[in-house]
mmCIF file of C-alpha atoms in Angstrom:
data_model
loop_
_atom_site.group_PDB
_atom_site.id
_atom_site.type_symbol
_atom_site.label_atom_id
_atom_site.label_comp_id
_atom_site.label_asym_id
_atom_site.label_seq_id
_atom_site.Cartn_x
_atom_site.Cartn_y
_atom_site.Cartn_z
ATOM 1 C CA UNK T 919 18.947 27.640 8.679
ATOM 2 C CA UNK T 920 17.258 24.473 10.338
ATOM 3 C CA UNK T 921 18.930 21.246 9.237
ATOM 4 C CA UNK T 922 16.856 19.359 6.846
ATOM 5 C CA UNK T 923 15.914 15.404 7.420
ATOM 6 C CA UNK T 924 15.267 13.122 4.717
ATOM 7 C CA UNK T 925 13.759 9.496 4.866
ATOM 8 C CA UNK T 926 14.546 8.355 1.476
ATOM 9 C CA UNK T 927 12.920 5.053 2.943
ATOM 10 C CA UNK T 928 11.200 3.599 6.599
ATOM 11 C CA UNK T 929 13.612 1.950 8.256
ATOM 12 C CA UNK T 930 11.946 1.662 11.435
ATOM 13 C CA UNK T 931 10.761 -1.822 13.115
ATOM 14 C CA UNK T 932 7.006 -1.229 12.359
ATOM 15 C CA UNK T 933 5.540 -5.176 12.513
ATOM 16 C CA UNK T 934 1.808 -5.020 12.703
ATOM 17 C CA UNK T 935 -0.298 -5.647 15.603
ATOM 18 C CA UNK T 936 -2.414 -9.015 14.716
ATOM 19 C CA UNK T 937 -5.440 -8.739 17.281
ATOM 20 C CA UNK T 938 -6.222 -12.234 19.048
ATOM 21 C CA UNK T 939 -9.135 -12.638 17.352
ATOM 22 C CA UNK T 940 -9.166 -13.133 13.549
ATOM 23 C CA UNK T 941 -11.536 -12.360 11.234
ATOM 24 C CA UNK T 942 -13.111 -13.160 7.937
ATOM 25 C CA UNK T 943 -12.738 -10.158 5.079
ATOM 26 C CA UNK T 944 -16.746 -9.442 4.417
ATOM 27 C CA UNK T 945 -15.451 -6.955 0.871
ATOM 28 C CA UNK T 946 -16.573 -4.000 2.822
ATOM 29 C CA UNK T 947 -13.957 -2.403 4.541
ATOM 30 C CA UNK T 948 -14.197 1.202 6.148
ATOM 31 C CA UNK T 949 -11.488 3.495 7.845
ATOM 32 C CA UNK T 950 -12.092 5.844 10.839
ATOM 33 C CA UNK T 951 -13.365 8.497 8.242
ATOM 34 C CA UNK T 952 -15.774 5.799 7.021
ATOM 35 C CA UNK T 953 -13.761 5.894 3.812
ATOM 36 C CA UNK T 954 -13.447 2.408 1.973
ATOM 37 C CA UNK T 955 -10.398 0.885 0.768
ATOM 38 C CA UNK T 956 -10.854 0.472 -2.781
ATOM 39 C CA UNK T 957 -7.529 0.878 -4.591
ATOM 40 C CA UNK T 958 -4.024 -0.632 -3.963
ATOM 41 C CA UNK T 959 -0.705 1.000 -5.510
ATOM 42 C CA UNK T 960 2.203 -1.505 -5.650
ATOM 43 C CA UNK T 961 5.737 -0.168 -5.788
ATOM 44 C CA UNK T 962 7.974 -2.691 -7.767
ATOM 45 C CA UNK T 963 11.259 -1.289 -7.367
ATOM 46 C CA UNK T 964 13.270 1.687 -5.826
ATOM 47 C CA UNK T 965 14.914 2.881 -9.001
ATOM 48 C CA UNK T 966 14.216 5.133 -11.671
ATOM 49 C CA UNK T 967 16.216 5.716 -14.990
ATOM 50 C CA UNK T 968 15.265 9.216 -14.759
ATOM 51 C CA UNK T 969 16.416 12.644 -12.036
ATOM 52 C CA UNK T 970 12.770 14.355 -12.265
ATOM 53 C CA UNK T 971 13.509 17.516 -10.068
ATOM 54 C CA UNK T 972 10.320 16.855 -8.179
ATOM 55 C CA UNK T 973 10.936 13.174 -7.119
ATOM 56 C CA UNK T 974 14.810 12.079 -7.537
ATOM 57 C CA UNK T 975 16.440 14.764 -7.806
ATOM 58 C CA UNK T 976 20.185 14.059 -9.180
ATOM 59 C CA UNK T 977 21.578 16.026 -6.115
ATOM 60 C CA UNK T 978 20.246 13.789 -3.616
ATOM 61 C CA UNK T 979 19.936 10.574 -5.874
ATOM 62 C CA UNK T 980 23.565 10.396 -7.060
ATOM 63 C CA UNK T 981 25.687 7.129 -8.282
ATOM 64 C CA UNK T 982 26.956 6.745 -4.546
ATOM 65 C CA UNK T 983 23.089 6.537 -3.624
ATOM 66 C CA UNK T 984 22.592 3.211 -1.882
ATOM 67 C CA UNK T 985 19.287 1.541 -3.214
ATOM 68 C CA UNK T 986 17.641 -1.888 -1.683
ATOM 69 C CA UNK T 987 19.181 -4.924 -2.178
ATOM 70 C CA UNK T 988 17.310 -7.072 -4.699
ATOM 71 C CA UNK T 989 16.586 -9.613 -1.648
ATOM 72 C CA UNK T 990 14.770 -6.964 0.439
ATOM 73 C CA UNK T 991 12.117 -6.248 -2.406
ATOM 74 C CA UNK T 992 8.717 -8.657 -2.315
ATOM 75 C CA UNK T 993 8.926 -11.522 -4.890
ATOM 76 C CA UNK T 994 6.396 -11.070 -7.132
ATOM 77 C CA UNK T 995 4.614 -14.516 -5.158
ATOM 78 C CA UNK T 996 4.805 -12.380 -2.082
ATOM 79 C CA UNK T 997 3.423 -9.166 -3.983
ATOM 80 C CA UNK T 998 0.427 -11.545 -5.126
ATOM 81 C CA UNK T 999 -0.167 -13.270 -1.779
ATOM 82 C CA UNK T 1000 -1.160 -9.503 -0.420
ATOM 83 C CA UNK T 1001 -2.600 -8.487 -3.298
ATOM 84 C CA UNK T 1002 -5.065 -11.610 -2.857
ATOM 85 C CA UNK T 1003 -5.815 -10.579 0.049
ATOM 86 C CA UNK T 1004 -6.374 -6.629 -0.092
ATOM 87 C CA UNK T 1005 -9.047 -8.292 -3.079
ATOM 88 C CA UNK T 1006 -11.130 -9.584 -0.297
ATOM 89 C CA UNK T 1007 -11.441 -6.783 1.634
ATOM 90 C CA UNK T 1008 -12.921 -4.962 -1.465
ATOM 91 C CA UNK T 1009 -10.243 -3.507 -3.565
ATOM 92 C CA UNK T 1010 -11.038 -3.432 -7.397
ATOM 93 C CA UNK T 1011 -8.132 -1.349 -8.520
ATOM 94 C CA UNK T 1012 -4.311 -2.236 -8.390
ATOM 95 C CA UNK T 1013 -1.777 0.056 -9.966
ATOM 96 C CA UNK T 1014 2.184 -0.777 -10.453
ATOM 97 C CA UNK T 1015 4.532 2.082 -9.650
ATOM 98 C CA UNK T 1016 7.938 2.486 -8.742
ATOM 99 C CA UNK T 1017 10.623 4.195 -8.997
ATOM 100 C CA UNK T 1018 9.899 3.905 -12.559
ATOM 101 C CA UNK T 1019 8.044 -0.065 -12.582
ATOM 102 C CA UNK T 1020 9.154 -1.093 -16.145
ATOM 103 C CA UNK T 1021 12.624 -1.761 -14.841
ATOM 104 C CA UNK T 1022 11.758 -5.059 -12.179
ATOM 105 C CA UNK T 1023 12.860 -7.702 -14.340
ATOM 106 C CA UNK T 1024 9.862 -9.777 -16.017
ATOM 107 C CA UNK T 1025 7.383 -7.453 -14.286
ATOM 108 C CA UNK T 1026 5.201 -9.030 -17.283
ATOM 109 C CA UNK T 1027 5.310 -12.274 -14.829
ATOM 110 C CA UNK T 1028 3.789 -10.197 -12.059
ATOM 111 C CA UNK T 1029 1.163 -8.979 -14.118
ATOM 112 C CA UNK T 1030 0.207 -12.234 -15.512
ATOM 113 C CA UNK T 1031 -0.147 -13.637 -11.774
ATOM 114 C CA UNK T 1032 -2.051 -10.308 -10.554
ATOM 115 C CA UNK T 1033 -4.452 -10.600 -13.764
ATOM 116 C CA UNK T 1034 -5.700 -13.717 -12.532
ATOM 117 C CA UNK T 1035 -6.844 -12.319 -8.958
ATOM 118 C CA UNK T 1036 -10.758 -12.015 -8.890
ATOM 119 C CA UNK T 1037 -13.465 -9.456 -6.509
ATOM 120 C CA UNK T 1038 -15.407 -11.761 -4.257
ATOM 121 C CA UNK T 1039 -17.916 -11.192 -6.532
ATOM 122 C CA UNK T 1040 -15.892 -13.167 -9.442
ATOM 123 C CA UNK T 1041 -15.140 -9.642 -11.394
ATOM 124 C CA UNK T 1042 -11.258 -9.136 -12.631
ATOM 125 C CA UNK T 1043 -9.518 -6.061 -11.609
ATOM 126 C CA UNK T 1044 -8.623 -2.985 -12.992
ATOM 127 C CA UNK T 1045 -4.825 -3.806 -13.230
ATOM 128 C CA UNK T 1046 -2.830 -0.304 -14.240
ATOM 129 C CA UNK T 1047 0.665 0.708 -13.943
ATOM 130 C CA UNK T 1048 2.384 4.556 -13.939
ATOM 131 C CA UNK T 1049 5.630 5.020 -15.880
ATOM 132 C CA UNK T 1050 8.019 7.794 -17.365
ATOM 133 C CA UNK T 1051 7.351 5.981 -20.724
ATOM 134 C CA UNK T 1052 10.921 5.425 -21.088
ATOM 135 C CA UNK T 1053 10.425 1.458 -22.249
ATOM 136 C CA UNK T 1054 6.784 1.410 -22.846
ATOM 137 C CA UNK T 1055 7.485 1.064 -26.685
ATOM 138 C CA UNK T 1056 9.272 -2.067 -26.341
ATOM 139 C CA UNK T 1057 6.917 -3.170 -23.159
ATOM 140 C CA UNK T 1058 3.348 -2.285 -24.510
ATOM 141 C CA UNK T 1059 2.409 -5.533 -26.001
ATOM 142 C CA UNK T 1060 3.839 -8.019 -23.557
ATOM 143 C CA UNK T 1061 2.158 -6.042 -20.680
ATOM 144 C CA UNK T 1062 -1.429 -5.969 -22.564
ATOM 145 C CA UNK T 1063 -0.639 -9.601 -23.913
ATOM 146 C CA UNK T 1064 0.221 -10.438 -19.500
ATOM 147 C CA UNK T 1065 -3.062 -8.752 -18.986
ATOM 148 C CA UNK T 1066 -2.526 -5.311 -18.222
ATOM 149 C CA UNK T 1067 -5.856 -3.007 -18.691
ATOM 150 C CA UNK T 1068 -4.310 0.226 -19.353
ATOM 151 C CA UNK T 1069 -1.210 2.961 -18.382
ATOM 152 C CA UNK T 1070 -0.738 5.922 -17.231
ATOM 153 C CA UNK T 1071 2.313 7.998 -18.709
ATOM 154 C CA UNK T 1072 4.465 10.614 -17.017
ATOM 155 C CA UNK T 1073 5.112 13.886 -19.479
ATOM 156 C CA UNK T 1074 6.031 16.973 -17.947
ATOM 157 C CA UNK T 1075 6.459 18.806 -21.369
ATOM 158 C CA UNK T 1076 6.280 18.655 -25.151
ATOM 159 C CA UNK T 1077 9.737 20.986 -25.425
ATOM 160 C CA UNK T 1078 12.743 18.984 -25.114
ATOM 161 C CA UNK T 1079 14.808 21.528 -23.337
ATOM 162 C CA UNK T 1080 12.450 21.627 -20.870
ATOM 163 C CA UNK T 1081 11.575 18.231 -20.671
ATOM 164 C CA UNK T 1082 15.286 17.244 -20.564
ATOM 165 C CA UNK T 1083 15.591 19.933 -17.723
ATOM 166 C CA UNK T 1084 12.739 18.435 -15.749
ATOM 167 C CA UNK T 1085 13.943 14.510 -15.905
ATOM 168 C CA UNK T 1086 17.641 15.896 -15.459
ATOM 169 C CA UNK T 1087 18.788 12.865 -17.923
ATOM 170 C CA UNK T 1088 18.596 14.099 -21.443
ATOM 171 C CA UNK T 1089 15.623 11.866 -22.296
ATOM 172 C CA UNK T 1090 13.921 13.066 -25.323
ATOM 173 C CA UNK T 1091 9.986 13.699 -25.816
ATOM 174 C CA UNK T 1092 9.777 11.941 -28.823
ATOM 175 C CA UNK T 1093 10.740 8.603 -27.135
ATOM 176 C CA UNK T 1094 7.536 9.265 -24.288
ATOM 177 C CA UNK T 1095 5.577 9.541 -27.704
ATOM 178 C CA UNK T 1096 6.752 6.699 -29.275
ATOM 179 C CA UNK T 1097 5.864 4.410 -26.112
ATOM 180 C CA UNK T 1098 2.703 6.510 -26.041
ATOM 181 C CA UNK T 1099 1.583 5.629 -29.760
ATOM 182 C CA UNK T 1100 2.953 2.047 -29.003
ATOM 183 C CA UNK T 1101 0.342 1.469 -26.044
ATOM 184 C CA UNK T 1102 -2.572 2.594 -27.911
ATOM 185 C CA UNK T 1103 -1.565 0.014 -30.985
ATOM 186 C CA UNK T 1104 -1.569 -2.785 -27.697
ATOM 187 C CA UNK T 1105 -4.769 -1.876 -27.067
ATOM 188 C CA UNK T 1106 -4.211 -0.457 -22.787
ATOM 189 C CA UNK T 1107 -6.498 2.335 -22.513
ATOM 190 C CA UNK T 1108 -7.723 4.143 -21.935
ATOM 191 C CA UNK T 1109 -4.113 5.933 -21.302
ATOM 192 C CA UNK T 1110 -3.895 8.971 -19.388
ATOM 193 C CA UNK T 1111 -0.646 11.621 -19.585
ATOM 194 C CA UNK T 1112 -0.010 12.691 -16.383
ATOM 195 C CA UNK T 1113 1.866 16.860 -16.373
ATOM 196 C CA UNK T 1114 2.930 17.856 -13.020
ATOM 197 C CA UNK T 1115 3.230 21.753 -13.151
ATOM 198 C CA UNK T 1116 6.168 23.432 -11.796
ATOM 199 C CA UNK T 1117 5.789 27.039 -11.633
ATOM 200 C CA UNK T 1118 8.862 28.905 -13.483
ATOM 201 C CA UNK T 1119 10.044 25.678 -14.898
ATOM 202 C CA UNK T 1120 7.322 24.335 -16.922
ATOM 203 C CA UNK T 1121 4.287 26.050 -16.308
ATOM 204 C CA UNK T 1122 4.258 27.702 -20.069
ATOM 205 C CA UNK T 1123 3.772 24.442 -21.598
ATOM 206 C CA UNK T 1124 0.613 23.759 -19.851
ATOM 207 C CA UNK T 1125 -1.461 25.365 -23.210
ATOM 208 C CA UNK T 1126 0.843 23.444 -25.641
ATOM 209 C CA UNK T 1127 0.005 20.448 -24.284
ATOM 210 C CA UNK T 1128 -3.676 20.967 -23.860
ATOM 211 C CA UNK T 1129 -3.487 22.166 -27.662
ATOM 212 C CA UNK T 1130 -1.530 18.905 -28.589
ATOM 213 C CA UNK T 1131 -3.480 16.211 -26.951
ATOM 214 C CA UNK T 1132 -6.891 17.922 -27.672
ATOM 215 C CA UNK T 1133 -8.959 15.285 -30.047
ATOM 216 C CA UNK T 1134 -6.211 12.531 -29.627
ATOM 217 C CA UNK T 1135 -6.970 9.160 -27.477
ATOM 218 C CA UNK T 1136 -5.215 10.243 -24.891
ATOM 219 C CA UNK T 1137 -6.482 11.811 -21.450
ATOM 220 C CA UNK T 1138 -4.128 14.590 -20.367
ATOM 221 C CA UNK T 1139 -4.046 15.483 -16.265
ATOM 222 C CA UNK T 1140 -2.496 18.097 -14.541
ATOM 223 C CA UNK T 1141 -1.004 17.554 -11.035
ATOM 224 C CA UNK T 1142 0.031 20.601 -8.796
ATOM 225 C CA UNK T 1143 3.605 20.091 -7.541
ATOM 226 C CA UNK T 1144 3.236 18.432 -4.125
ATOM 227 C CA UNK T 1145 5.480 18.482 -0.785
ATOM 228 C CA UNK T 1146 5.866 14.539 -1.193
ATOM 229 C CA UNK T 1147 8.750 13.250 1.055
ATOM 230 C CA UNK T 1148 11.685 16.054 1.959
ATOM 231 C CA UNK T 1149 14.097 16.096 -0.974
ATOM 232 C CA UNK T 1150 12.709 18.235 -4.073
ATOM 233 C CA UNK T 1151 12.933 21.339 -2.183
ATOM 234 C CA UNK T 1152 9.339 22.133 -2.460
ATOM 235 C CA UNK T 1153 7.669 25.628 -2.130
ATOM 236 C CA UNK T 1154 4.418 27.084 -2.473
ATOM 237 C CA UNK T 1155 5.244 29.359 -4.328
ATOM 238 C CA UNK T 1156 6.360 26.910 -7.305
ATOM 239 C CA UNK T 1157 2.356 25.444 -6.738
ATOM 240 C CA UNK T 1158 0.615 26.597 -9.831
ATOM 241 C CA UNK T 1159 -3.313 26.122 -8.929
ATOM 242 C CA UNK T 1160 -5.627 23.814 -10.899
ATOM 243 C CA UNK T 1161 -7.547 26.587 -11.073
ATOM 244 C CA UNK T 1162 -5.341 28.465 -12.924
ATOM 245 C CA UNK T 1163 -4.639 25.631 -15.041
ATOM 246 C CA UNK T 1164 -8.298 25.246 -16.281
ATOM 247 C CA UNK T 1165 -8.393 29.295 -16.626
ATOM 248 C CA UNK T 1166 -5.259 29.262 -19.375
ATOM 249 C CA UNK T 1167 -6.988 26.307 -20.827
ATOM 250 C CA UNK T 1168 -10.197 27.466 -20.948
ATOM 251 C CA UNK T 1169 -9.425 31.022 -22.343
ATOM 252 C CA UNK T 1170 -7.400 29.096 -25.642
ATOM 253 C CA UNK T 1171 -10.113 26.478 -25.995
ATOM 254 C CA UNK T 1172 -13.454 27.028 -23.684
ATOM 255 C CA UNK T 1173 -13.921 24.121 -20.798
ATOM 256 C CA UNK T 1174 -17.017 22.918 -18.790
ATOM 257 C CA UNK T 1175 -16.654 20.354 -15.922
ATOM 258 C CA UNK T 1176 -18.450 17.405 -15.809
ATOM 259 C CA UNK T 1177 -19.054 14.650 -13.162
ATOM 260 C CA UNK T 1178 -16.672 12.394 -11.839
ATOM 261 C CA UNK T 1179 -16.184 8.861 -13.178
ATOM 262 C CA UNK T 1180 -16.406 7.182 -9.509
ATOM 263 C CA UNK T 1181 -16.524 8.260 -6.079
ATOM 264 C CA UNK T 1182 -12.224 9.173 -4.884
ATOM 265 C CA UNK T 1183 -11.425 9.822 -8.711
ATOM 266 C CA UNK T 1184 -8.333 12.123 -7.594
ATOM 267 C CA UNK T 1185 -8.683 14.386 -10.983
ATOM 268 C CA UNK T 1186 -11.570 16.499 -11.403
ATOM 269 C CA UNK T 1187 -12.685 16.539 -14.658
ATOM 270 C CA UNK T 1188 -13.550 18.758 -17.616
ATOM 271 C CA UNK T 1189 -14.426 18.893 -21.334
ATOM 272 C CA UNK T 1190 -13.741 20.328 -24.546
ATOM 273 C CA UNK T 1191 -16.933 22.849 -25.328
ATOM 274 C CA UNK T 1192 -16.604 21.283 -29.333
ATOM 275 C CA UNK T 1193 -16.233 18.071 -28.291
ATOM 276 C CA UNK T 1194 -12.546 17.804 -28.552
ATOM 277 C CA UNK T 1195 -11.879 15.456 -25.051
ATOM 278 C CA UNK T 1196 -11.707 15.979 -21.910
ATOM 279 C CA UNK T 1197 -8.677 16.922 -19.444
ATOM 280 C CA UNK T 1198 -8.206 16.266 -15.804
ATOM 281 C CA UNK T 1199 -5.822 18.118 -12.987
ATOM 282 C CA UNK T 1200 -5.338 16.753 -9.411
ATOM 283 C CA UNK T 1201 -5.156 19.142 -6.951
ATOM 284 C CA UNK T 1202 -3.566 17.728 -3.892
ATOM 285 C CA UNK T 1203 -2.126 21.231 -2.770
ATOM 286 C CA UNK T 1204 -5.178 24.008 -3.220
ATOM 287 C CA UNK T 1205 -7.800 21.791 -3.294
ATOM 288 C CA UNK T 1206 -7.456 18.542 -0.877
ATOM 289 C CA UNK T 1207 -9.595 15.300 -1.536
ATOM 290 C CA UNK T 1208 -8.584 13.370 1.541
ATOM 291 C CA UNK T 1209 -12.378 13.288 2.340
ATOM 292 C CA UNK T 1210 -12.726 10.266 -0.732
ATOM 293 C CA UNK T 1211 -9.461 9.026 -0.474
ATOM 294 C CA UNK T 1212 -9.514 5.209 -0.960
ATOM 295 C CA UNK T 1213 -6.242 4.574 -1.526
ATOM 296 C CA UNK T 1214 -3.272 2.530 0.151
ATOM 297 C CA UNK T 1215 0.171 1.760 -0.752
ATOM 298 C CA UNK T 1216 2.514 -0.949 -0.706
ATOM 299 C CA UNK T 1217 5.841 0.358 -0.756
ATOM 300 C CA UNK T 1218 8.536 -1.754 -2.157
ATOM 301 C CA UNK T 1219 9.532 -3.573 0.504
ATOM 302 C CA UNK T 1220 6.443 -4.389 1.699
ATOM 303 C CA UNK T 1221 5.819 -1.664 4.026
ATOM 304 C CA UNK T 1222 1.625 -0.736 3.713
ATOM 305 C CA UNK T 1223 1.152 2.858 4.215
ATOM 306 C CA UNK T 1224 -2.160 4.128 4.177
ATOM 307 C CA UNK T 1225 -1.228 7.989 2.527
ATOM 308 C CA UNK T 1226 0.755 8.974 0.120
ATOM 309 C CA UNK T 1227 2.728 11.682 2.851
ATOM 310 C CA UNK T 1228 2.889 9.202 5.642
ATOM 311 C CA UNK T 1229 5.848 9.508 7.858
ATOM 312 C CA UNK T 1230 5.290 5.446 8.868
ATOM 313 C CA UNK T 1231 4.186 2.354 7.449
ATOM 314 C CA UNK T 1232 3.462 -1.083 8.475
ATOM 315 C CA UNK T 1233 5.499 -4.492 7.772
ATOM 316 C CA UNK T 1234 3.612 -6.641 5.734
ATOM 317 C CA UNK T 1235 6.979 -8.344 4.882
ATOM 318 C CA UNK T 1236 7.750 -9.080 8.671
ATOM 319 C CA UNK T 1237 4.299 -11.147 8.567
ATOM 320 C CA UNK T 1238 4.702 -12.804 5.374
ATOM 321 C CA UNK T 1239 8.177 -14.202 6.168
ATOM 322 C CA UNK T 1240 7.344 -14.839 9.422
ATOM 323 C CA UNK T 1241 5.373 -17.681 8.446
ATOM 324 C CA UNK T 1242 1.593 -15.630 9.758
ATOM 325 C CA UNK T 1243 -1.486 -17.584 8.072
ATOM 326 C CA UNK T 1244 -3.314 -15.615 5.349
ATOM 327 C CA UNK T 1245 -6.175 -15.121 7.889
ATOM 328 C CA UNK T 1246 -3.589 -13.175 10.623
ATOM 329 C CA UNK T 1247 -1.936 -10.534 7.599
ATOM 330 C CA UNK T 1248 -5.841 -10.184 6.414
ATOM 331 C CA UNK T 1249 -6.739 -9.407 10.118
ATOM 332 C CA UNK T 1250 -3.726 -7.010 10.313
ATOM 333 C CA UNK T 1251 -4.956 -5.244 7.014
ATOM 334 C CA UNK T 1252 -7.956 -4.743 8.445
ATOM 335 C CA UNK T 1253 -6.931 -3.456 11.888
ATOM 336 C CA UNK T 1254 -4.490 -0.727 10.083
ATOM 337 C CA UNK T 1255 -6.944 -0.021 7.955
ATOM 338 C CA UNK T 1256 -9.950 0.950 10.090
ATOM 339 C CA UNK T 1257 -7.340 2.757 12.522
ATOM 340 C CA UNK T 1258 -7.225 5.191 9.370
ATOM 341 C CA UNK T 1259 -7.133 8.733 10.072
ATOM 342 C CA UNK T 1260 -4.797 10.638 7.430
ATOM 343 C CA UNK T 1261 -5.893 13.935 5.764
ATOM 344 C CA UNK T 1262 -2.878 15.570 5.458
ATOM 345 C CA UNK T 1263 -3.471 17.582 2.433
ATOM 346 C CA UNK T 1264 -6.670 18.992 4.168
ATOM 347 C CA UNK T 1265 -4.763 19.687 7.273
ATOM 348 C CA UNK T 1266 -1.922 21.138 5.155
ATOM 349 C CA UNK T 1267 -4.422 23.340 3.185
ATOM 350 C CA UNK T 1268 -5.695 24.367 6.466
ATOM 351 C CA UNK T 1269 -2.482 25.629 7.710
ATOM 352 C CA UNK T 1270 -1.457 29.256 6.970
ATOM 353 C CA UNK T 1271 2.354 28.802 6.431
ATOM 354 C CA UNK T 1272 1.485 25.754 3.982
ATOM 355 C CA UNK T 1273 3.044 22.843 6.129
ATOM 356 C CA UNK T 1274 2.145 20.699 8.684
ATOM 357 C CA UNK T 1275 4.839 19.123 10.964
ATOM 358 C CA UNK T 1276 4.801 15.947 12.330
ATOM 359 C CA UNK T 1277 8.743 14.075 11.202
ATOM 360 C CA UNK T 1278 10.224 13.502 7.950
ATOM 361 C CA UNK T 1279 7.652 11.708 4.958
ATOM 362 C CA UNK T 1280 9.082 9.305 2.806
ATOM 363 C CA UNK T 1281 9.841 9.373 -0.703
ATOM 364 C CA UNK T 1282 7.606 9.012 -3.588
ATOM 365 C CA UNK T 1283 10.259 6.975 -5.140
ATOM 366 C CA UNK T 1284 9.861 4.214 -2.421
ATOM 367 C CA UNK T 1285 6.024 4.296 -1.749
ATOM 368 C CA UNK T 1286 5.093 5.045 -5.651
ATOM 369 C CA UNK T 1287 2.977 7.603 -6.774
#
C-alpha cells in the first residue's frame, strides 16, 4: 500500500510576488476564468472542540497533536487590515471559520472591527461565521450585539448516537439546538444547518432531518462528503449524491427547484411543494461549481489560498509584518488573484478513478470551510 502524506498545514516559504508597479483596487476584480472575487472566508483558529470523522478525525488529531502557537495566528488588527483591503477589490461577503471560530478569545472584538468595514460603494458587508454550535447559546447575542448578520450551524444528525459517532466527542444534539433556538432569539438569520452526508454512517437521517426542519426558520443544506485535505480517509463510495438526497426528500414530502439567490451560491436550491421552506445541498463531488466560484480563503495564519483543495497558499503574513504599504499587499491580492486557475472539483469529476493528483491538500481545519 502507497504511503499516505498529510499537510495538516503549509509550511512552505510561499511570500508573494509584489509586481513593480502598483496599482489602485477599481472593486472589479476577475481571475483567469473571468470569475470575480466576491467572498472572503477567514479562519480564526486551528482548533476545534470536536473529532468530526470527516475533518479532525481523533486518530490523526490526538492530545500529542501540535497546533500553532498563539503568536503565529493574525491579530485580529492584522485580520482587519486584509480584510480592508480584499473590500476594495469587491468582496461583499466575509465568513469566520475555523477549526471551530467560537473558541479565538473575544472573537466578538473581531467582529465589531470587521462590522465597521464598508464596499466602495459605502454598503456594509455580509459578515457570517460557520460553527459546530457548541457555544452559540452563550455567544448568540454578543456576536449579533458586535454586529454579526447571521450563522451557519454544523449538524450532521438529529440521533445522538449518531451524532456523537460523527463528532467522536460525545456532544449531544440537544446542545446544537439550544445554540440554534438561541441565534434566532439574537436575531442572525437567516441561519442555515449545514448536514454533510456520509454514506453508511449517517445517510438515514437525511429524511428525519428534512421532516424536522420543514416549516421552522431554519434553512437546512446538504453537503456531499468531500476529499478535503488527506486525513478523513475519503472514498467515493461513502459520496451519497445530491441527487439522491433531493429523491428521498422529495418522495416523503414533494420538492421543486427554484433559482439561485446570487450568481456562485454553492447550494442549489429547492422548495417545499405546500409551502413548507426550502432546503439546499452542495454538491462539490457529483456536481462541480468551480465555473462560479468566487471564493478565497485566508487560512489562519495568514496564508490566502484561492480553493478550498489547494495544495499552496500565499503569505499575506510575510507582507504584513514585513512592513509592505497597504498599496503593495493590495497589488499582491490582485496579482494572485487574476493568476487564478483552480477547478479542481470539475477536474476531479472529470477523472474516472475520482482523484486528481497533484501533492498533498491541506486541511479544512486550517483553511476553514
Amino acid at each position: 500500500m502507497a504511503e499516505k502524506t498529510i499537510m495538516f498545514r503549509d509550511e512552505r516559504n510561499t511570500s508573494p510576488v509584489i509586481p513593480h508597479l502598483l496599482e489602485t483596487p477599481t472593486g472589479l476584480l476577475g481571475d483567469a476564468l473571468a470569475r470575480p472575487l466576491h467572498d472572503l472566508r477567514i479562519s480564526v483558529t486551528d482548533r476545534c472542540n470536536f473529532r468530526c470523522v470527516y475533518c479532525m478525525p481523533k486518530e490523526v488529531f490526538d492530545k500529542d497533536y501540535a497546533y500553532l502557537p498563539h503568536s503565529s495566528l493574525l491579530s485580529f488588527e492584522e485580520i482587519t487590515r486584509i480584510a480592508r483591503l480584499f473590500v476594495a477589490h469587491g468582496v461583499e461577503k466575509l465568513r469566520l471559520t475555523g477549526g471551530e471560530p467560537l473558541l479565538r478569545k473575544d472573537l466578538e472584538r473581531l467582529v465589531g472591527m470587521l462590522a465597521e468595514l464598508r464596499t466602495p460603494g459605502g454598503k456594509p458587508l455580509d459578515l457570517t461565521l460557520t460553527t459546530n454550535g457548541s457555544l452559540l447559546a452563550k455567544k448568540a447575542q454578543s456576536l449579533k450585539d458586535a454586529g454579526l448578520n447571521r450563522v451557519t450551524v454544523s449538524l450532521d444528525s438529529l440521533d445522538d448516537a449518531t451524532f456523537k459517532r460523527m463528532n467522536d466527542v460525545d456532544f449531544a444534539v440537544a446542545d446544537v439546538l439550544n445554540g440554534l433556538d438561541a441565534a434566532h432569539k439574537a436575531g442572525l438569520g437567516p441561519i442555515k444547518v449545514n448536514m454533510v452526508v456520509k454514506g453508511g454512517m449517517n445517510d438515514q437521517e437525511i429524511v428525519p432531518m428534512a421532516r424536522h426542519f420543514k416549516g421552522s426558520p431554519y434553512i437546512l443544506r446538504f453537503i456531499e462528503y468531500m476529499d478535503v485535505g488527506a486525513s478523513n480517509g475519503w472514498n467515493m463510495r461513502e459520496v451519497v449524491p445530491s441527487s439522491e438526497v433531493v429523491r428521498r426528500i422529495s418522495a416523503d414530502m414533494p420538492l421543486l427547484p427554484i433559482e439561485a439567490n446570487y450568481t456562485g451560491e454553492t447550494a442549489a436550491r429547492w422548495r417545499y411543494v405546500d409551502g413548507g421552506g426550502e432546503i439546499g445541498v452542495i454538491s462539490s463531488v457529483t456536481q462541480a461549481f468551480c465555473q462560479d466560484c468566487s471564493r478565497a480563503r485566508l487560512s489562519t495564519e495568514g496564508k490566502l489560498y484561492t480553493c478550498l483543495f489547494a495544495t499552496r497558499g500565499s503569505d499575506l503574513r510575510a507582507l504584513l509584518r514585513d512592513g509592505r504599504s497597504d498599496a503593495e499587499i493590495s497589488t499582491a491580492i490582485a496579482h494572485i488573484w487574476r493568476a487564478r486557475t483552480d477547478r479542481y472539483s470539475e477536474t476531479r469529476t472529470i477523472n474516472t478513478d475520482g482523484l486528481v493528483r497533484g501533492g498533498p491538500k491541506v486541511e479544512m481545519s486550517y483553511i476553514g470551510g
